Tab-separated table of C-alpha atoms in Angstrom:
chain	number	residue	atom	x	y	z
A	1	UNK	CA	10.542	-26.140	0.934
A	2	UNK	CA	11.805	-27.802	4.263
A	3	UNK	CA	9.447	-27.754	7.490
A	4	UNK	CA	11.307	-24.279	8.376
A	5	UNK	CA	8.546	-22.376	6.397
A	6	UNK	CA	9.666	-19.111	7.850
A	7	UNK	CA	13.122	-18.772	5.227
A	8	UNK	CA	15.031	-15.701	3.644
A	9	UNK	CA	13.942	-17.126	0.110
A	10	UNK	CA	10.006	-17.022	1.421
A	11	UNK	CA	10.331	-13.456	3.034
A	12	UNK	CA	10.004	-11.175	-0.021
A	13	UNK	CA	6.523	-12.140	-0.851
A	14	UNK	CA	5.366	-12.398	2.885
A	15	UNK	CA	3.162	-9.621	4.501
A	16	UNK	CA	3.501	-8.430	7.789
A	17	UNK	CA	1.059	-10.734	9.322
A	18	UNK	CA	2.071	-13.565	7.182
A	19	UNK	CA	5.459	-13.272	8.780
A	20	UNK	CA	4.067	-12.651	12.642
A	21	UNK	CA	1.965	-15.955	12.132
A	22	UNK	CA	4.698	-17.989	10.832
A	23	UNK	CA	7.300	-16.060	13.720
A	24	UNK	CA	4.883	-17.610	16.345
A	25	UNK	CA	5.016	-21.071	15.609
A	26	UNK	CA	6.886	-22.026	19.057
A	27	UNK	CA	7.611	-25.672	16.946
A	28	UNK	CA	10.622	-23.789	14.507
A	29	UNK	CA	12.257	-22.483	17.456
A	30	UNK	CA	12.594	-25.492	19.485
A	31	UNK	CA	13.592	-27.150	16.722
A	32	UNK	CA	16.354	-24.157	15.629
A	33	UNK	CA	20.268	-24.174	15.793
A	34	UNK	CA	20.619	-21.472	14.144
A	35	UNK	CA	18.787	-17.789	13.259
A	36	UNK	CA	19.237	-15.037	11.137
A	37	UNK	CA	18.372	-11.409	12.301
A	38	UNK	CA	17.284	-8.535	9.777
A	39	UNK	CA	17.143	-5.163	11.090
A	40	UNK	CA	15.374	-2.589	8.809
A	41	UNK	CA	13.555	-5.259	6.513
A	42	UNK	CA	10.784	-4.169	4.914
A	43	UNK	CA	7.151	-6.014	5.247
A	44	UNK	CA	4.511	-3.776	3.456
A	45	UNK	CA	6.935	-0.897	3.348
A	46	UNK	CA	7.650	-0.412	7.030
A	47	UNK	CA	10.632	-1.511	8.085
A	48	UNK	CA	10.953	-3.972	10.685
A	49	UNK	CA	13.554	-6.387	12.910
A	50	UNK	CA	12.690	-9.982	11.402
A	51	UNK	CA	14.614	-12.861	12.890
A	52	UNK	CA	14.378	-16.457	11.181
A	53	UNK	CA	15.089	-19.715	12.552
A	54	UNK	CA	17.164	-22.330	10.923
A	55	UNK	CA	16.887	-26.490	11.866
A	56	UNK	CA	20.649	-26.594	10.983
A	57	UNK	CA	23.839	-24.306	11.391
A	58	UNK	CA	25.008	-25.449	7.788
A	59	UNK	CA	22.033	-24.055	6.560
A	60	UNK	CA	21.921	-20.890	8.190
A	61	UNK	CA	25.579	-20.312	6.978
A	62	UNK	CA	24.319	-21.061	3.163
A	63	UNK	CA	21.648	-18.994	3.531
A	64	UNK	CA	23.859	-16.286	4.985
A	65	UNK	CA	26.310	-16.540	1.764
A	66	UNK	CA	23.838	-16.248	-0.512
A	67	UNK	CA	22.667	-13.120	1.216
A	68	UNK	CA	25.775	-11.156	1.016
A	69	UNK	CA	26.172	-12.815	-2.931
A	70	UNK	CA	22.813	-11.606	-3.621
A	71	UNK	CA	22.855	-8.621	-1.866
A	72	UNK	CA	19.446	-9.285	-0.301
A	73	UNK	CA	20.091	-6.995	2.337
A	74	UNK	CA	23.062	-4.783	3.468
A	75	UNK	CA	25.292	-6.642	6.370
A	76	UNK	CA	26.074	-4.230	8.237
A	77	UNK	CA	21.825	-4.875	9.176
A	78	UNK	CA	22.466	-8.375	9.438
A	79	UNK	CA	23.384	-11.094	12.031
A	80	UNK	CA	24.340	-14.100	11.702
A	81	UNK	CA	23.736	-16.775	14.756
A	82	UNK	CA	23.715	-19.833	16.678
A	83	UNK	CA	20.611	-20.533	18.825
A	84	UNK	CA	19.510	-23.032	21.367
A	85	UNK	CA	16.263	-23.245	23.431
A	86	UNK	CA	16.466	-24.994	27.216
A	87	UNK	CA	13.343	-25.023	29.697
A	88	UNK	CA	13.656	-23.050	32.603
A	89	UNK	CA	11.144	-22.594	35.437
A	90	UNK	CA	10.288	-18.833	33.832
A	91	UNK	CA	9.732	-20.822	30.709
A	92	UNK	CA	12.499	-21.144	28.000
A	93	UNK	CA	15.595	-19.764	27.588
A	94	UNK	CA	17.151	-18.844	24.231
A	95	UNK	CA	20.990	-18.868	24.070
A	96	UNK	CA	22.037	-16.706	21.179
A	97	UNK	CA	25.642	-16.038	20.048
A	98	UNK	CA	26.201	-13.754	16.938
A	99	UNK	CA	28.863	-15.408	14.640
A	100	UNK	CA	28.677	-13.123	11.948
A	101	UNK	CA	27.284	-10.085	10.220
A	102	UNK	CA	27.157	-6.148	11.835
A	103	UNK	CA	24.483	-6.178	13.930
A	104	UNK	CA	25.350	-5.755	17.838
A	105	UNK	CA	23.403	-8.031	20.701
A	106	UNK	CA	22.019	-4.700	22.466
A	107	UNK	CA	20.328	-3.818	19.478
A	108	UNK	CA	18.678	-7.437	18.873
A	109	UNK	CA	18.045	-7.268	22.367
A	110	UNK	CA	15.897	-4.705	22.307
A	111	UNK	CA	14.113	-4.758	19.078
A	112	UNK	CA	13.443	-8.727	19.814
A	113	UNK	CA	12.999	-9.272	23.233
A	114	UNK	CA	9.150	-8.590	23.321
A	115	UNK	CA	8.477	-10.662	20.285
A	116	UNK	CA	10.192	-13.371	21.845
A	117	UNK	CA	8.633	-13.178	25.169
A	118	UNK	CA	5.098	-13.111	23.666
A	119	UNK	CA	6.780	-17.148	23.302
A	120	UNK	CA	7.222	-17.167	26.741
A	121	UNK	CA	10.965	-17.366	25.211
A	122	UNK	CA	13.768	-15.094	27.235
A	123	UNK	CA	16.861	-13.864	24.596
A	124	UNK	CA	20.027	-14.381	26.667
A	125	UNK	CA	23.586	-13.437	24.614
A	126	UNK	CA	26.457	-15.008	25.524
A	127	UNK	CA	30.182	-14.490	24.663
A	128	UNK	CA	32.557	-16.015	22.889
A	129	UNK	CA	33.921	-17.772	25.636
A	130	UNK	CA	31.138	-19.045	26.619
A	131	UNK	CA	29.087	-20.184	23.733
A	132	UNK	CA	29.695	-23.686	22.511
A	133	UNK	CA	31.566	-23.308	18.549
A	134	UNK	CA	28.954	-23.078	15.610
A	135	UNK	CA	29.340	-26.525	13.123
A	136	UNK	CA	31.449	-25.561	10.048
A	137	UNK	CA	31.467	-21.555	11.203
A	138	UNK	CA	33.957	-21.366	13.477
A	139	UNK	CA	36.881	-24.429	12.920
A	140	UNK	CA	40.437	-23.686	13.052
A	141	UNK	CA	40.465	-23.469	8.832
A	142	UNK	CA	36.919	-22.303	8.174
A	143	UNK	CA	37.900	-18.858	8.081
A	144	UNK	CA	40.129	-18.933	4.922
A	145	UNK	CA	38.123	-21.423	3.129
A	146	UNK	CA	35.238	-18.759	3.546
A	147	UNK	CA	37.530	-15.757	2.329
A	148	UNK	CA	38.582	-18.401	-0.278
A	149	UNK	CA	34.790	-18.608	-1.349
A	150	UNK	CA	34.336	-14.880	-1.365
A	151	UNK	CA	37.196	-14.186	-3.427
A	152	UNK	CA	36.295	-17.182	-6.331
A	153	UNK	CA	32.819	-15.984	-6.319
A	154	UNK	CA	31.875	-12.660	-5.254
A	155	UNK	CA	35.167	-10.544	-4.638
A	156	UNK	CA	37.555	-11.986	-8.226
A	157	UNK	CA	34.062	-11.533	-10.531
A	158	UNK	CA	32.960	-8.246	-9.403
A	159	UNK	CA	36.622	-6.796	-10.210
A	160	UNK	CA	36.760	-8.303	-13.530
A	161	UNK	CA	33.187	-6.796	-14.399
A	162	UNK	CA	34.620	-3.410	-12.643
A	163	UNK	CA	31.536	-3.607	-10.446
A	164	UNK	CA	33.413	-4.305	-7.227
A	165	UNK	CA	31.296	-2.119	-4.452
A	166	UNK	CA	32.627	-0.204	-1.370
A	167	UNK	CA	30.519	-3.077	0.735
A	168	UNK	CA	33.014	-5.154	-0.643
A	169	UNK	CA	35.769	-3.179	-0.740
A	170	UNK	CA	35.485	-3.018	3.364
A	171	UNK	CA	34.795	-6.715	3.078
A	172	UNK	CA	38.055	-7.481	1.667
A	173	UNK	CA	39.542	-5.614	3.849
A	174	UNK	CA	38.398	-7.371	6.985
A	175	UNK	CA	39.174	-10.805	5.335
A	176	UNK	CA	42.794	-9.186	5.004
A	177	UNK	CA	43.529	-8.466	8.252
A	178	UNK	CA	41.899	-11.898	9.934
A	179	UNK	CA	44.140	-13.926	7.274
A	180	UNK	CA	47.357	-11.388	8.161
A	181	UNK	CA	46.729	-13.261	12.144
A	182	UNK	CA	46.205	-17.032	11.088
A	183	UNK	CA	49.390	-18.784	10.719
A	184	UNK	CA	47.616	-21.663	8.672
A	185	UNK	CA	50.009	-21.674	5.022
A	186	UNK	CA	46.769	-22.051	2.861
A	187	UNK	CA	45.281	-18.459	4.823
A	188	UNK	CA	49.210	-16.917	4.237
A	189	UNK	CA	48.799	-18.091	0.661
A	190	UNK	CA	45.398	-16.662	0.263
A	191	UNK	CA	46.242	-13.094	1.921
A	192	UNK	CA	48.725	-12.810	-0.966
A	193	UNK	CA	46.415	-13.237	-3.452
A	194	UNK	CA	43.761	-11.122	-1.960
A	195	UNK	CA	46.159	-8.190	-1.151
A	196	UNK	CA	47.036	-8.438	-4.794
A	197	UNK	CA	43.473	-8.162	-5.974
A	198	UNK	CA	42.918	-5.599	-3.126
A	199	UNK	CA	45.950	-3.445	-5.028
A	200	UNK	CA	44.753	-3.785	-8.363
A	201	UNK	CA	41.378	-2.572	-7.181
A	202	UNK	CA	42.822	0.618	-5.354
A	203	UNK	CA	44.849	1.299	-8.537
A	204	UNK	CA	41.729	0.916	-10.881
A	205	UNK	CA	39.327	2.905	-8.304
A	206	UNK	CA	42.313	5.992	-8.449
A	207	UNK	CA	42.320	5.629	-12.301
A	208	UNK	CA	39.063	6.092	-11.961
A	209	UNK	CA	38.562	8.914	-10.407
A	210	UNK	CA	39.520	11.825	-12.842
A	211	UNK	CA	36.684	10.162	-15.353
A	212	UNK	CA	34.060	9.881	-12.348
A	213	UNK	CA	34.720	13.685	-11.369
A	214	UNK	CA	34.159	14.480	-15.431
A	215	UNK	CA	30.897	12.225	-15.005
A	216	UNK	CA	29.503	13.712	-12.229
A	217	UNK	CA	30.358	17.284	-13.468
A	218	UNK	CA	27.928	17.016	-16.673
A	219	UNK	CA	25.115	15.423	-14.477
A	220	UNK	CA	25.248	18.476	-12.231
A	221	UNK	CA	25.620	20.995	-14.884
A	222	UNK	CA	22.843	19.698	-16.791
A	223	UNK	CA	20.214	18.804	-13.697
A	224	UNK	CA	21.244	22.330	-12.737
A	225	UNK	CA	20.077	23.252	-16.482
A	226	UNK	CA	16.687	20.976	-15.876
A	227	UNK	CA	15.850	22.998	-11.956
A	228	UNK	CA	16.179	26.774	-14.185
A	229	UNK	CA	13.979	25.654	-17.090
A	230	UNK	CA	11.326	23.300	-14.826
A	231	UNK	CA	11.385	23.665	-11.193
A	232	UNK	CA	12.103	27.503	-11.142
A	233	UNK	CA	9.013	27.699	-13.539
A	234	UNK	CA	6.611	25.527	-11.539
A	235	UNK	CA	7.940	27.631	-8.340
A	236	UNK	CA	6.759	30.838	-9.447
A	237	UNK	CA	3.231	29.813	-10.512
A	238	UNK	CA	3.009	28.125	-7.330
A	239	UNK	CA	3.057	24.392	-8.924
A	240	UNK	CA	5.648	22.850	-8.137
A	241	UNK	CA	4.906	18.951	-7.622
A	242	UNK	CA	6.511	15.647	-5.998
A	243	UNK	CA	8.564	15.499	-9.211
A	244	UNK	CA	10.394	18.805	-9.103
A	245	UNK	CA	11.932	17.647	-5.410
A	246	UNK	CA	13.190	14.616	-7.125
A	247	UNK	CA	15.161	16.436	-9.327
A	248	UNK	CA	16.261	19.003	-6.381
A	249	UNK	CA	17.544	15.890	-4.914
A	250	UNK	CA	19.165	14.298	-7.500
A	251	UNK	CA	21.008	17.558	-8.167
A	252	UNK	CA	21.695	17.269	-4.542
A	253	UNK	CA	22.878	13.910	-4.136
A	254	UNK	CA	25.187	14.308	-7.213
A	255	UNK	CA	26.662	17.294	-5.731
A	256	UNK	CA	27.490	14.863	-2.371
A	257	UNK	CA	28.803	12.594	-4.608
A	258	UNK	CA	31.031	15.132	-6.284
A	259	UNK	CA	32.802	16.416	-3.021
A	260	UNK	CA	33.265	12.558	-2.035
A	261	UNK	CA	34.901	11.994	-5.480
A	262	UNK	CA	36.977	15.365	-5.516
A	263	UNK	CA	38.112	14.966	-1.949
A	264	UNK	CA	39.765	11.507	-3.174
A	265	UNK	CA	41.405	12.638	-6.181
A	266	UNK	CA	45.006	13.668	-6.497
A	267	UNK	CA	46.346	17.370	-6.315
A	268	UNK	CA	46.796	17.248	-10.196
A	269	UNK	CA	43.129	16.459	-10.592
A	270	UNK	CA	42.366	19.030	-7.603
A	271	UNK	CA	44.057	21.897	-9.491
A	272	UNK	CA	42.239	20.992	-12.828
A	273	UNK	CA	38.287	21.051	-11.188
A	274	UNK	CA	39.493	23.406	-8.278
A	275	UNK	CA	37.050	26.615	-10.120
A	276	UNK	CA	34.568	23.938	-10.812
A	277	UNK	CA	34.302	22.597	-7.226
A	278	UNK	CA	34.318	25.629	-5.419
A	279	UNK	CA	31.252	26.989	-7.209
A	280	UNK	CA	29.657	23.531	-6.517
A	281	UNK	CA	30.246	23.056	-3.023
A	282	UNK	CA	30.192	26.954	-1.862
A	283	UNK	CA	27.266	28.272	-4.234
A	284	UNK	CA	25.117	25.818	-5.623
A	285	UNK	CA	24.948	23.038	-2.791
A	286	UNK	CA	23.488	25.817	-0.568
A	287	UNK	CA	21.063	27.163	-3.762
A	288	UNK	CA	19.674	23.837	-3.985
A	289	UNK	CA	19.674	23.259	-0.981
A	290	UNK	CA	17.132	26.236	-0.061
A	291	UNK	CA	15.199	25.826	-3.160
A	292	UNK	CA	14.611	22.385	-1.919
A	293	UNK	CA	12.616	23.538	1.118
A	294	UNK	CA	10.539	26.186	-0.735
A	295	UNK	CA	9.160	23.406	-3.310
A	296	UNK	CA	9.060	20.572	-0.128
A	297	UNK	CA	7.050	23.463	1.258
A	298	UNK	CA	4.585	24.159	-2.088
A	299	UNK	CA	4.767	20.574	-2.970
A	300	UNK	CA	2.926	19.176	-0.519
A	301	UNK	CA	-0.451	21.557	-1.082
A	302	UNK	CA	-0.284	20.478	-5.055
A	303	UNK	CA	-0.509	16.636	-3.380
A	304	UNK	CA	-3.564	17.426	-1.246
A	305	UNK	CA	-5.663	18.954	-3.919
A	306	UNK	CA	-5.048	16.460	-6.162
A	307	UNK	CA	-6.348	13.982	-3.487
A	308	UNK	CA	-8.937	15.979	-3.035
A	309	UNK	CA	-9.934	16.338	-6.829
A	310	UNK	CA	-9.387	12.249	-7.059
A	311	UNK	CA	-11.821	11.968	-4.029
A	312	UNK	CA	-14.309	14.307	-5.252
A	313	UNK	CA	-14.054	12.274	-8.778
A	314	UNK	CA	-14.517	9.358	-6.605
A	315	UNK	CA	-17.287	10.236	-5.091
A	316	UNK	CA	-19.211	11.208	-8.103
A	317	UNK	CA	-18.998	8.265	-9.694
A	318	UNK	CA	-19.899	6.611	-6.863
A	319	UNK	CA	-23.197	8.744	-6.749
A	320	UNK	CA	-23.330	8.105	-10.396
A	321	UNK	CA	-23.460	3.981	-9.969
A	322	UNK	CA	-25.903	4.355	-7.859
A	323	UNK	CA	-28.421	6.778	-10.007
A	324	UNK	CA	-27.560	4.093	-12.063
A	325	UNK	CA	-28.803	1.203	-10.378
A	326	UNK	CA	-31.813	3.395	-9.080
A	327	UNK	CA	-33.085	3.680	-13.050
A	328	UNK	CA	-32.295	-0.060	-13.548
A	329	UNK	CA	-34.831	-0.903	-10.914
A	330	UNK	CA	-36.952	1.373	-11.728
A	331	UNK	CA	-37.163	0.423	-15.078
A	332	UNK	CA	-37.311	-3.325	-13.754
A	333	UNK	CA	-40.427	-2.122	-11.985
A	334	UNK	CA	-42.465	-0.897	-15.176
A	335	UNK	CA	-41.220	-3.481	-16.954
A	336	UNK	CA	-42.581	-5.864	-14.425
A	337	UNK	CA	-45.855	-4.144	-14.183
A	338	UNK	CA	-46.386	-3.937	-18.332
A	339	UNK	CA	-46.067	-7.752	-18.489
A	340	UNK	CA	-48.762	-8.716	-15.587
A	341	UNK	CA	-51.918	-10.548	-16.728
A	342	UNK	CA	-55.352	-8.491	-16.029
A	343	UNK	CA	-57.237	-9.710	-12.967
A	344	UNK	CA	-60.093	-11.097	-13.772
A	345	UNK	CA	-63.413	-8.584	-13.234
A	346	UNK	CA	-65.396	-10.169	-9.699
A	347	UNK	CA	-68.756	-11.523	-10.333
A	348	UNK	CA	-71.608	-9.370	-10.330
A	349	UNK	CA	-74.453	-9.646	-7.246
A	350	UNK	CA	-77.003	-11.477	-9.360
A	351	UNK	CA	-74.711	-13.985	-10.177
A	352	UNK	CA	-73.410	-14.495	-6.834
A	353	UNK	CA	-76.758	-14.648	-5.530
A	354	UNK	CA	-77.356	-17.192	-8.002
A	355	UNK	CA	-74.442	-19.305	-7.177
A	356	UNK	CA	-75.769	-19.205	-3.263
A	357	UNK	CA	-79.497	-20.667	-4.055
């Protein structure tokens, strides 16, 4: 690993702290170009605004493509960014323009600002205009090599394994319309191709849909099956636990993902599931729905006397350690006390008398 210690590969196995210490080190900043800015990333399961510095631009913008090909974290929470630290007579000054990603400068602003200043380090966002170009992010044909990328590796792959996402769907979509402004013959060439693919994926995702309705029909029916046998059950004897609102919400979220699905399907598809999805969306969304506040409602007392049976059991065996150890040194004791020699008996007077004359 290179000096910058603080790095998107490092992250997932820092903890909070881990992360603040390395965040301080005034040393990565002044020697940054570059930073990367997580919103919502999670350090011991609370989420948190991380930023992390880069020495070089080209390796933020590596870093960065191997974020959205990995799918470390979604980019509409990310921003991507050029960054450059001058010495002012309030202390130092860091110029920051976003390049890429979804995340705005107000929001940075004020999730990062105090971290920062704690530097003695003031965040200052400039515009376009006014920000100096980032190396290799921002040339006159970096933009279509870049959609080029995406396409070869990320975009033409996913389609092939039909695993292409709505994240990338949108994604495509942006690269579509910033090639349909260039004028540069290699972008023209490559909008062709990509509003090909772009077609072929809009045809498969309608072909789709019919089978993906079907899908999400049987899931419903038979989680609706599971909440009458299991959850009803556990409701009336006043048991219901953390697992029956997982299934309330599953049936839930299925039946969200049914109206998406139905509302994109074609009036022949409409007409076949049109019984079917008005007893989903005008009965049993609002059943679930209310049975999923009377067990969030019981659930929660099952939780706390199961704590409270844990730290009773706890607690006894703590008690029981110690009774334990109490016998062992007892025991010790006797033991201790079988194995010492006699004293021998004191002389008697005569014989100390004798001793004396």
């Amino acid at each position: 690993m290179s000096e910058n210690t603080l790095s998107l590969e490092l992250l997932p196995s820092l903890k909070k702290a881990e992360y603040e210490k390395l965040f301080k080190k005034l040393v990565l900043w002044k020697k940054a170009k570059a930073v990367i800015f997580l919103q919502d990333y999670r350090l011991a399961g609370k989420k948190n605004m991380v930023a992390i510095p880069y020495k070089k631009a080209p390796e933020m913008i590596l870093a960065f493509k191997g974020l959205k090909k990995d799918s470390f974290h979604p980019i509409k929470k990310t921003a991507a960014a050029s960054f450059s630290l001058e010495p002012t007579a309030d202390g130092l000054l860091a110029k920051v323009e976003i390049k890429k990603g979804g995340l705005g400068a107000e929001l940075i602003q004020s999730k990062m600002a105090e971290a920062f200043a704690k530097m003695n380090i003031i965040l200052e966002f400039s515009t376009a205009e006014e920000a100096s170009p980032l190396v290799d992010a921002t040339s006159q044909d970096s933009n279509w090599k870049e959609h080029l990328e995406s396409l070869k590796t990320e975009w033409l792959p996913a389609y092939k394994a039909n695993e292409l996402s709505e994240e990338q769907l949108a994604d495509m979509q942006a690269a579509q319309n910033e090639l349909a402004q260039e004028e540069d013959a290699n972008a023209q060439k490559l909008l062709a191709k990509l509003e090909q693919l772009l077609a072929a994926a809009t045809k498969n995702e309608a072909g789709q849909t019919d089978n993906e309705l079907a899908i999400l029909a049987q899931k419903i029916e038979t989680l609706t099956e599971e909440t009458k046998k299991t959850v009803l059950a556990h409701l009336k004897a006043n048991a219901a636990t953390d697992k029956d609102l997982d299934t309330i919400q599953n049936l839930e979220q299925n039946i969200f993902s049914f109206q998406k699905a139905y509302e994109q399907a074609n009036e022949e598809e409409k007409v076949a599931l049109a019984k079917k999805a008005e007893n989903i969306q005008t009965k049993l969304l609002a059943q679930a729905q209310t049975l999923k506040e009377k067990v969030k409602a019981q659930a929660p007392s099952q939780a706390e006397a199961q704590a409270a049976e844990a730290e009773f059991a706890a607690r006894l065996n703590e008690l029981e350690a110690l009774i334990n150890a109490k016998e062992a040194e007892i025991k010790a004791a006797e033991k201790a006390l079988e194995e010492k020699p006699e004293a021998e008996p004191l002389p008697s007077g005569a014989d100390f008398l004798s001793f004396l004359f």
